Amino acid sequence: MGIVYSRILLKLSGEALMGNLGYGIDPGVVQGIAQQVADVVASGVQVAIVVGGGNIFRGVKAASAGMDRATADYVGMIATVMNAITLQDALEQAGVPTRVQTAIAMQEVAEPYIRRRAIRHLEKKRVVIFGAGSGNPFFTTDTTAALRAAEINAEVIFKATKVDGVYDSDPQVNPNARRYQSLTYGHVLSQDLRVMDSTAIALCKENNIPIIVFDLSVADNIRRAVLGEKIGTIVGGSCEII
Ligand code: UDP
């Protein structure tokens, strides 16, 4: 089985870096993710990453506790930069040249986001990590993932989560819940399935970018997805349930 995708955008939530900790970053988990990314980069796949910040700070949550929403969102965006730099360190220790580009300028620690430069890095087989979300409050890093994927012409978004795909009901509540093998964007939106927020799904729909939702904790899942193995759920096709 050969490689199906040559340029991917991997969306990592902040919680993916947290492992079983209640807060922050688990270095062992980050090393594991870096190794999975290093493996696919070694086989010639171009990898861009958008990383979230929910393991450190969430704007909506702080706003519900009384903080000004836009201000809280800026703090959330800065939190994603901590994750981006940590991930860069792990990737470089795994031997992968990596650049961080931020949507809020932080020139002492990262490059500013420059689309054409990001593409050039990818062509040179460097991993590019996009930090600081979209640079705009009231958005999410899922929407950023859809936006950057469209901008850099990524063929697919890999949405790494803690579950092995999208179900028709909550598998932790309903033992008969069934997993979708594939789903349309319309179905995700109309059924309000929590794949990504609706802005992100709409952007993917408009630009025809498929989303593969899969469990990151299973070692080798990124490689399997790159090889086109049917892991998790793919959004963008027809509706098929397993
Ligand atoms: N955020 C933002 N604009 C963006 C991306 C993120 O304001 O374009 C803020 C927002 O406050 C969000 C926080 O950054 O709560 C962390 O991002 P997100 O919640 O998407 O991270 P994840 O859920 O992936 O860990």
Short mmCIF file of C-alpha atoms and ligand atoms in Angstrom, two decimals:
data_model
loop_
_atom_site.label_atom_id
_atom_site.label_comp_id
_atom_site.label_asym_id
_atom_site.label_seq_id
_atom_site.Cartn_x
_atom_site.Cartn_y
_atom_site.Cartn_z
CA MET A 1 0.00 0.00 0.00
CA GLY A 2 1.48 3.35 -1.04
CA ILE A 3 1.21 6.82 0.34
CA VAL A 4 -2.12 8.43 -0.51
CA TYR A 5 -1.51 11.96 0.74
CA SER A 6 1.56 14.04 0.02
CA ARG A 7 0.68 17.15 2.07
CA ILE A 8 -1.35 16.86 5.25
CA LEU A 9 -2.49 19.22 7.94
CA LEU A 10 -2.48 17.60 11.36
CA LYS A 11 -4.73 19.22 13.96
CA LEU A 12 -3.61 18.49 17.51
CA SER A 13 -5.76 19.72 20.34
CA GLY A 14 -3.98 21.05 23.38
CA GLU A 15 -5.46 18.15 25.30
CA ALA A 16 -3.65 15.72 23.01
CA LEU A 17 -0.38 16.98 24.52
CA MET A 18 -1.71 16.70 28.06
CA GLY A 19 -1.97 12.90 28.17
CA ASN A 20 -3.54 11.87 31.46
CA LEU A 21 -2.44 15.00 33.30
CA GLY A 22 -5.18 17.44 34.28
CA TYR A 23 -3.29 20.41 32.89
CA GLY A 24 -0.24 21.29 30.83
CA ILE A 25 2.08 19.14 28.78
CA ASP A 26 3.18 15.52 29.24
CA PRO A 27 6.69 15.33 27.71
CA GLY A 28 6.41 11.58 27.08
CA VAL A 29 3.17 12.04 25.13
CA VAL A 30 4.70 14.85 23.07
CA GLN A 31 7.71 12.66 22.26
CA GLY A 32 5.36 9.90 21.09
CA ILE A 33 3.50 12.29 18.79
CA ALA A 34 6.80 13.67 17.45
CA GLN A 35 7.96 10.14 16.65
CA GLN A 36 4.76 9.41 14.72
CA VAL A 37 5.21 12.63 12.74
CA ALA A 38 8.91 11.89 12.15
CA ASP A 39 7.97 8.50 10.68
CA VAL A 40 5.64 9.96 8.06
CA VAL A 41 8.01 12.82 7.23
CA ALA A 42 10.73 10.20 6.61
CA SER A 43 8.48 8.56 4.04
CA GLY A 44 8.21 11.85 2.12
CA VAL A 45 4.93 13.29 3.39
CA GLN A 46 4.80 17.06 3.92
CA VAL A 47 3.34 17.82 7.34
CA ALA A 48 1.89 21.07 8.67
CA ILE A 49 0.49 21.16 12.19
CA VAL A 50 -2.05 23.39 13.90
CA VAL A 51 -1.92 23.02 17.65
CA GLY A 52 -4.60 24.06 20.13
CA GLY A 53 -4.22 25.41 23.63
CA GLY A 54 -7.04 23.87 25.66
CA ASN A 55 -4.54 22.12 27.96
CA ILE A 56 -3.45 25.55 29.20
CA PHE A 57 -6.16 28.14 28.60
CA ARG A 58 -9.55 28.41 26.91
CA GLY A 59 -10.99 31.82 26.10
CA VAL A 60 -14.64 30.79 26.37
CA LYS A 61 -14.12 29.28 29.80
CA ALA A 62 -12.31 32.34 31.15
CA ALA A 63 -15.01 34.58 29.65
CA SER A 64 -17.73 32.59 31.42
CA ALA A 65 -15.86 33.32 34.65
CA GLY A 66 -16.08 37.04 33.94
CA MET A 67 -13.03 37.87 31.82
CA ASP A 68 -13.43 39.99 28.69
CA ARG A 69 -13.87 37.49 25.85
CA ALA A 70 -11.51 39.00 23.30
CA THR A 71 -8.78 39.46 25.92
CA ALA A 72 -9.26 35.88 27.10
CA ASP A 73 -9.00 34.64 23.52
CA TYR A 74 -5.67 36.40 23.09
CA VAL A 75 -4.40 34.58 26.17
CA GLY A 76 -5.69 31.34 24.62
CA MET A 77 -3.83 32.05 21.41
CA ILE A 78 -0.62 32.72 23.29
CA ALA A 79 -1.11 29.40 25.12
CA THR A 80 -1.04 27.61 21.75
CA VAL A 81 2.42 29.09 21.11
CA MET A 82 3.77 27.34 24.22
CA ASN A 83 2.48 24.07 22.81
CA ALA A 84 3.89 24.85 19.36
CA ILE A 85 7.39 25.52 20.68
CA THR A 86 7.30 22.43 22.90
CA LEU A 87 6.28 20.32 19.93
CA GLN A 88 9.02 21.88 17.81
CA ASP A 89 11.58 20.87 20.40
CA ALA A 90 10.34 17.27 20.44
CA LEU A 91 10.31 17.09 16.64
CA GLU A 92 13.82 18.45 16.33
CA GLN A 93 15.01 15.96 18.95
CA ALA A 94 13.45 13.30 16.75
CA GLY A 95 15.58 14.63 13.88
CA VAL A 96 12.92 16.60 11.99
CA PRO A 97 13.72 20.18 10.94
CA THR A 98 10.75 22.25 12.12
CA ARG A 99 9.62 25.85 11.91
CA VAL A 100 7.01 27.54 14.09
CA GLN A 101 5.02 30.34 12.48
CA THR A 102 2.72 32.42 14.64
CA ALA A 103 -0.32 34.47 13.67
CA ILE A 104 0.58 36.96 16.42
CA ALA A 105 4.13 38.23 15.89
CA MET A 106 6.61 36.89 18.42
CA GLN A 107 9.74 37.28 16.43
CA GLU A 108 12.16 36.32 19.19
CA VAL A 109 10.74 32.81 19.37
CA ALA A 110 9.06 32.12 16.04
CA GLU A 111 8.61 33.30 12.48
CA PRO A 112 5.54 35.33 11.64
CA TYR A 113 2.94 33.52 9.55
CA ILE A 114 3.82 34.02 5.90
CA ARG A 115 1.88 31.71 3.63
CA ARG A 116 4.39 31.42 0.81
CA ARG A 117 7.21 30.88 3.25
CA ALA A 118 5.27 28.12 5.00
CA ILE A 119 4.78 26.37 1.66
CA ARG A 120 8.50 26.70 0.90
CA HIS A 121 9.36 25.08 4.25
CA LEU A 122 7.04 22.20 3.46
CA GLU A 123 8.63 21.72 0.05
CA LYS A 124 11.98 21.52 1.81
CA LYS A 125 10.56 18.75 4.00
CA ARG A 126 10.42 20.88 7.12
CA VAL A 127 7.46 20.46 9.42
CA VAL A 128 5.63 23.76 9.91
CA ILE A 129 3.73 24.32 13.14
CA PHE A 130 1.19 27.11 13.10
CA GLY A 131 0.85 28.78 16.51
CA ALA A 132 -1.43 31.51 17.88
CA GLY A 133 -4.46 30.18 16.03
CA SER A 134 -5.78 32.47 13.34
CA GLY A 135 -4.66 35.57 15.25
CA ASN A 136 -8.31 36.55 15.75
CA PRO A 137 -10.40 36.25 18.89
CA PHE A 138 -13.76 34.43 18.66
CA PHE A 139 -12.23 31.72 16.50
CA THR A 140 -10.87 28.29 17.33
CA THR A 141 -7.84 26.31 16.34
CA ASP A 142 -10.16 23.90 14.47
CA THR A 143 -11.20 26.79 12.24
CA THR A 144 -7.53 27.75 11.96
CA ALA A 145 -6.77 24.20 10.81
CA ALA A 146 -9.39 24.47 8.05
CA LEU A 147 -8.13 27.92 7.04
CA ARG A 148 -4.46 26.97 6.91
CA ALA A 149 -5.24 23.69 5.13
CA ALA A 150 -7.00 25.67 2.39
CA GLU A 151 -4.21 28.23 2.22
CA ILE A 152 -1.37 25.72 1.85
CA ASN A 153 -3.37 23.36 -0.39
CA ALA A 154 -3.25 20.47 2.05
CA GLU A 155 -5.07 17.44 0.66
CA VAL A 156 -6.57 16.43 3.97
CA ILE A 157 -6.94 17.39 7.62
CA PHE A 158 -6.03 14.74 10.16
CA LYS A 159 -8.04 15.54 13.27
CA ALA A 160 -6.34 13.62 16.06
CA THR A 161 -8.57 12.95 19.05
CA LYS A 162 -8.97 10.63 21.99
CA VAL A 163 -11.75 8.59 20.35
CA ASP A 164 -11.48 6.37 17.32
CA GLY A 165 -13.93 8.27 15.12
CA VAL A 166 -17.39 9.81 14.98
CA TYR A 167 -20.36 7.91 16.45
CA ASP A 168 -24.11 8.27 15.91
CA SER A 169 -24.49 8.68 19.69
CA ASP A 170 -22.11 8.90 22.64
CA PRO A 171 -20.38 5.50 22.92
CA GLN A 172 -19.70 6.11 26.61
CA VAL A 173 -23.42 6.45 27.27
CA ASN A 174 -24.94 4.17 24.63
CA PRO A 175 -23.31 0.73 24.27
CA ASN A 176 -25.06 0.31 20.89
CA ALA A 177 -23.55 3.50 19.45
CA ARG A 178 -22.25 2.92 15.95
CA ARG A 179 -19.21 4.49 14.37
CA TYR A 180 -19.40 6.18 11.00
CA GLN A 181 -16.84 5.05 8.46
CA SER A 182 -17.63 8.12 6.37
CA LEU A 183 -19.86 11.16 6.67
CA THR A 184 -20.91 14.12 4.57
CA TYR A 185 -20.17 17.66 5.72
CA GLY A 186 -23.93 18.32 5.59
CA HIS A 187 -24.65 15.45 7.98
CA VAL A 188 -22.05 16.70 10.46
CA LEU A 189 -23.64 20.14 10.38
CA SER A 190 -27.30 19.08 10.44
CA GLN A 191 -26.80 16.47 13.19
CA ASP A 192 -24.48 18.81 15.10
CA LEU A 193 -21.91 16.02 15.36
CA ARG A 194 -18.95 17.28 17.33
CA VAL A 195 -16.19 16.72 14.78
CA MET A 196 -14.99 20.30 14.56
CA ASP A 197 -16.93 23.52 15.09
CA SER A 198 -19.37 24.51 12.36
CA THR A 199 -17.18 27.32 10.98
CA ALA A 200 -14.37 24.82 10.43
CA ILE A 201 -16.69 22.29 8.78
CA ALA A 202 -18.17 24.96 6.51
CA LEU A 203 -14.68 26.03 5.40
CA CYS A 204 -13.70 22.43 4.67
CA LYS A 205 -16.94 21.89 2.76
CA GLU A 206 -16.44 24.99 0.64
CA ASN A 207 -12.89 24.01 -0.21
CA ASN A 208 -13.47 20.27 -0.50
CA ILE A 209 -10.98 19.30 2.16
CA PRO A 210 -11.68 15.90 3.69
CA ILE A 211 -11.23 15.44 7.45
CA ILE A 212 -10.07 12.17 8.96
CA VAL A 213 -10.97 11.81 12.63
CA PHE A 214 -8.89 9.21 14.43
CA ASP A 215 -7.43 8.16 17.77
CA LEU A 216 -3.94 9.54 18.20
CA SER A 217 -3.09 7.33 21.16
CA VAL A 218 -2.90 4.26 18.89
CA ALA A 219 0.74 4.15 17.81
CA ASP A 220 1.18 4.24 14.04
CA ASN A 221 -2.25 5.72 13.34
CA ILE A 222 -0.83 8.76 11.51
CA ARG A 223 1.16 6.47 9.22
CA ARG A 224 -1.88 4.24 8.63
CA ALA A 225 -4.00 7.24 7.73
CA VAL A 226 -1.31 8.49 5.32
CA LEU A 227 -1.36 5.07 3.67
CA GLY A 228 -5.11 5.39 3.14
CA GLU A 229 -6.08 2.67 5.61
CA LYS A 230 -9.64 3.06 6.80
CA ILE A 231 -9.05 4.19 10.35
CA GLY A 232 -11.52 6.36 12.23
CA THR A 233 -14.09 8.38 10.30
CA ILE A 234 -13.64 10.33 7.09
CA VAL A 235 -15.76 13.44 6.63
CA GLY A 236 -16.30 14.53 3.06
CA GLY A 237 -17.71 11.45 1.36
CA SER A 238 -20.99 9.64 1.65
CA CYS A 239 -22.64 8.55 4.91
CA GLU A 240 -21.62 5.00 5.79
CA ILE A 241 -21.96 3.48 9.20
CA ILE A 242 -20.03 0.46 10.45
N1 UDP B 1 -8.16 31.09 19.97
C1 UDP B 1 -8.61 32.27 19.36
N2 UDP B 1 -8.54 32.39 18.00
C2 UDP B 1 -8.07 31.39 17.19
C3 UDP B 1 -7.64 30.17 17.81
C4 UDP B 1 -7.71 30.06 19.19
O1 UDP B 1 -9.04 33.18 20.04
O2 UDP B 1 -8.01 31.56 15.96
C5 UDP B 1 -8.13 30.97 21.44
C6 UDP B 1 -9.46 30.63 22.09
O3 UDP B 1 -9.56 31.35 23.30
C7 UDP B 1 -9.31 29.16 22.39
C8 UDP B 1 -7.84 29.04 22.73
O4 UDP B 1 -7.22 29.98 21.84
O5 UDP B 1 -10.10 28.78 23.50
C9 UDP B 1 -7.25 27.67 22.55
O6 UDP B 1 -7.61 27.12 21.30
P1 UDP B 1 -8.64 25.89 21.17
O7 UDP B 1 -9.68 25.97 22.24
O8 UDP B 1 -9.11 25.85 19.75
O9 UDP B 1 -7.66 24.68 21.46
P2 UDP B 1 -7.96 23.09 21.50
O10 UDP B 1 -9.41 22.87 21.85
O11 UDP B 1 -7.64 22.56 20.14
O12 UDP B 1 -6.99 22.60 22.52
#
